[in-house]
Amino acid sequence: MSESVANNKSIPHESAHLHVTGDAAFADDISQLEGTLFIALFTSEKAHAKVISIDTSAVEASPGFISLLTTEDITGSNDCGPIIHDDPILADGVVSYIGQPIFAVIADSFLNARKAVKKAKVIYQQLDAVFDLNQADNNKSYVLPPMMLKKGDASGQLDAADCRLEGQFKVGGQEHFYLEGQIAYAVPKEDGCLHLWCSTQHPTEMQHLVAQACQLDANQVIVEMRRMGGGFGGKESQSAIFCCIASLAAKKLNRPVKCRLDRDDDMLITGKRHHFDYDYQAAFDNDGKIKSLQLKMLVGSGYSADLSGPVVTRALCHVDNAYTLDHVDLGAYCCKTNTQSNTAFRGFGGPQGAFATEYIIDNIARCIGLDALDVRKLNFYGKTENNITPYGQPVEDNVINELVAELEKSSEYRSRRKKIEAFNQSSPVIKKGLALTPVKFGISFNVVHFNQAGALVHIYTDGSVLVNHGGTEMGQGLNTKVAQVVAIELGINPKRVRATATDTSKVANTSATAASTGSDLNGKAAQDAARLIKNRLILFLAEKHAIDKGLISFANDKVHLGEKVIQFNELIQMAYEARVQLWSDGFYKTPGLHWDQEKLVGSPFYYYAYGASVSEVAIDTLTGEFKLLRADLLHDAGNSINPAIDLGQIEGGYIQGMGWLTTEELVWNDEGRLLTHAPSTYKIPAVSDCPAEFHVKLFKNQNVKDSIMRSKAVGEPPLLLGFSAFFAIRDAIASVAEYTIHPPLNAPATAEEILNAVDYCLNS
Ligand code: MTE
Ligand code: LUZ
Ligand code: MOS
């Protein structure tokens, strides 16, 4: 009806003007109440130990000291695990990693709390600690039972095929490095209630875990979250520990309490992306067609399960990436180690699953002397045949063939390949490399019941609109998109629509803003709410003017009744006076999903998002440094609700993926202490790491499914575009041995890794 008003409009991010002026309020910017107290956490200095004694006498004598918070103060359950109850809020007698909170010091200022906590003396009795995934695997020490995904006859096909390959490689973890660290501010309210402001992707889970820890009912806890300065998955479950600690302290002292981490503590305490060790056997034809894949994945879960279960499920469901694999035998083992508990991170295991097959295809191509792009194309899913995933879902919306064809052309892949080969012939030290990698990413939570959302839309009598929904804004532009959807539905300018803070007292029982489903779910719920109000308005007008409902339409801040036009504002005032309800709730649940978590079969995804990227790099074979010279990205965001925001997500995802696979190295010492706990030692991409030539485009497509405005989720899938940077580096390395040797390159491809791989290729 009125889809022209704000459809596909690249309106600015709803908070852009606040971001650039510094006026955007984050949790730490909320005016502090009189009497607010501050927390510092004492964290374990041993990776695995019994706590023998804790001496806090000097802490208690320290200036500004108010109180301690220990396990004894946890009246409810000492647990903040999102699924399995193996995650204590405070370590109880045994510590499981260096950085695990043991107790909290509460003081009159952050500085005093931090000074005081340093004065504690803890005596430990060391226990055996495990850091190595193979060792955990040998001990069968897992945080969850192993998961297997099998299809066809992988071992039979392996024996029958023309060629075989086997090998091992690894991919590292990744620190989220959200700009705003973890924070929670808990304020006691009347009758035992609590109001919590925090930085979280999952307000409802914070509400539940705080309620359990403090022995409150959920209706006594309100969680409010206006925006995060980035989450990237790191605030899906792991905001809980800080929410619980702040809330417990607030309850104990009946005073407002803030728990805010500094960067080093944040990096030391919280989990990261799961690192994976792979061991594979693959079989293929002489032309490069994959016949069989056997893959064992050792997953670095850390000391507890956290979200490892769904993360590894997603990893297993993305090993296929964009390829038909009819005979697979995949196993994933969530290894328990005495390190931080790893968690959600953009892509949620999907990148780790797909990376394996891309790595193996890269090797297959080198084995048979083909361009890796040709091997990739040969193995792509078909449209109506060869389109069943290893977990049994048919791929019904495949566009990877045409998308890659378009990118191959626009990036001038073939002619650049020739130029690079010529360059490498004449350049002894600097070598260039090129790679094109595809992405297919399944959209929906792989836990079916999480795929639901609610919203509230209010129209005030001045014609301004307020929308509240269960999703959280973390910079991704969710509130902007939801406001656009409401504006489109009501035929009004999106400037009239304001999205409010996420609030558990407004929309209840929300899912995490995760799995890239934020705008799909909350956009639909908000549309539902707006549509219900619009239908009431239409009914009201039809009766009042004795006109057919079909003749009434909303567009450009006006309402058309056949020939007659009235202003939207006027209508709202009239409707109010006629006692028409001008607010509504809305609800959405994704249709058609089913999933058997035991057998790992079903249709867990509503649809797939696609993309591809080409990266060109230069490496210095004497220092191991690399430079990203050019990147071309083509990504399928369906019928984009906001192309500017989506392009930002695509660029950001690519760069974040590139950082993961290149410079972002996590290092623990032999005692299990994370050494890379600050930007001085942990290297995320900077502006200067962006390619000088950067072509980013949306692939023209419409979701075949009835998603919100036929758009596609775009939050996580572009992270996998970063693969091509890694494989371009690997291609450059392979050039030193005429592309005949597989560079033993693990991710991240740090300068050391690159140099070692060059060395190996030169000396084999
Ligand atoms: N973009 C920004 N700017 N900041 C973030 O923290 N998180 C990513 C992605 N894009 C993130 C981001 C992750 S992990 C997810 S799951 C999605 O955004 C969540 O939001 P959406 O579902 O609304 O896309
Ligand atoms: N599944 C998923 C999940 O696919 N993505 C997620 O972010 C998630 N989070 C929690 C549980 N399941
Ligand atoms: Mo995103 S890892 O699903 O928060």
mmCIF file of C-alpha atoms and ligand atoms in Angstrom, residues 201 231-234 236 344-348 474 513-516 716, ligand 3:
data_model
loop_
_atom_site.group_PDB
_atom_site.id
_atom_site.type_symbol
_atom_site.label_atom_id
_atom_site.label_comp_id
_atom_site.label_asym_id
_atom_site.label_seq_id
_atom_site.Cartn_x
_atom_site.Cartn_y
_atom_site.Cartn_z
ATOM 1 C CA GLN A 201 22.301 -8.648 24.033
ATOM 2 C CA GLY A 231 28.388 -6.849 21.493
ATOM 3 C CA PHE A 232 29.446 -9.174 18.651
ATOM 4 C CA GLY A 233 28.142 -12.148 20.654
ATOM 5 C CA GLY A 234 30.273 -11.322 23.698
ATOM 6 C CA GLU A 236 24.829 -12.742 24.625
ATOM 7 C CA ALA A 344 29.064 -16.609 20.924
ATOM 8 C CA PHE A 345 30.992 -14.513 18.429
ATOM 9 C CA ARG A 346 29.588 -13.171 15.151
ATOM 10 C CA GLY A 347 28.879 -16.246 13.071
ATOM 11 C CA PHE A 348 28.439 -18.439 16.156
ATOM 12 C CA MET A 474 24.502 -2.758 19.454
ATOM 13 C CA THR A 513 19.512 -10.351 19.806
ATOM 14 C CA ALA A 514 21.659 -12.894 18.048
ATOM 15 C CA ALA A 515 21.850 -15.330 15.163
ATOM 16 C CA SER A 516 21.437 -12.218 12.958
ATOM 17 C CA GLU A 716 26.831 -12.253 10.891
HETATM 18 MO MO1 MOS B 3 25.688 -12.926 17.356
HETATM 19 S S1 MOS B 3 27.327 -14.162 17.682
HETATM 20 O O1 MOS B 3 24.617 -14.282 17.200
HETATM 21 O O2 MOS B 3 25.501 -12.372 18.923
#
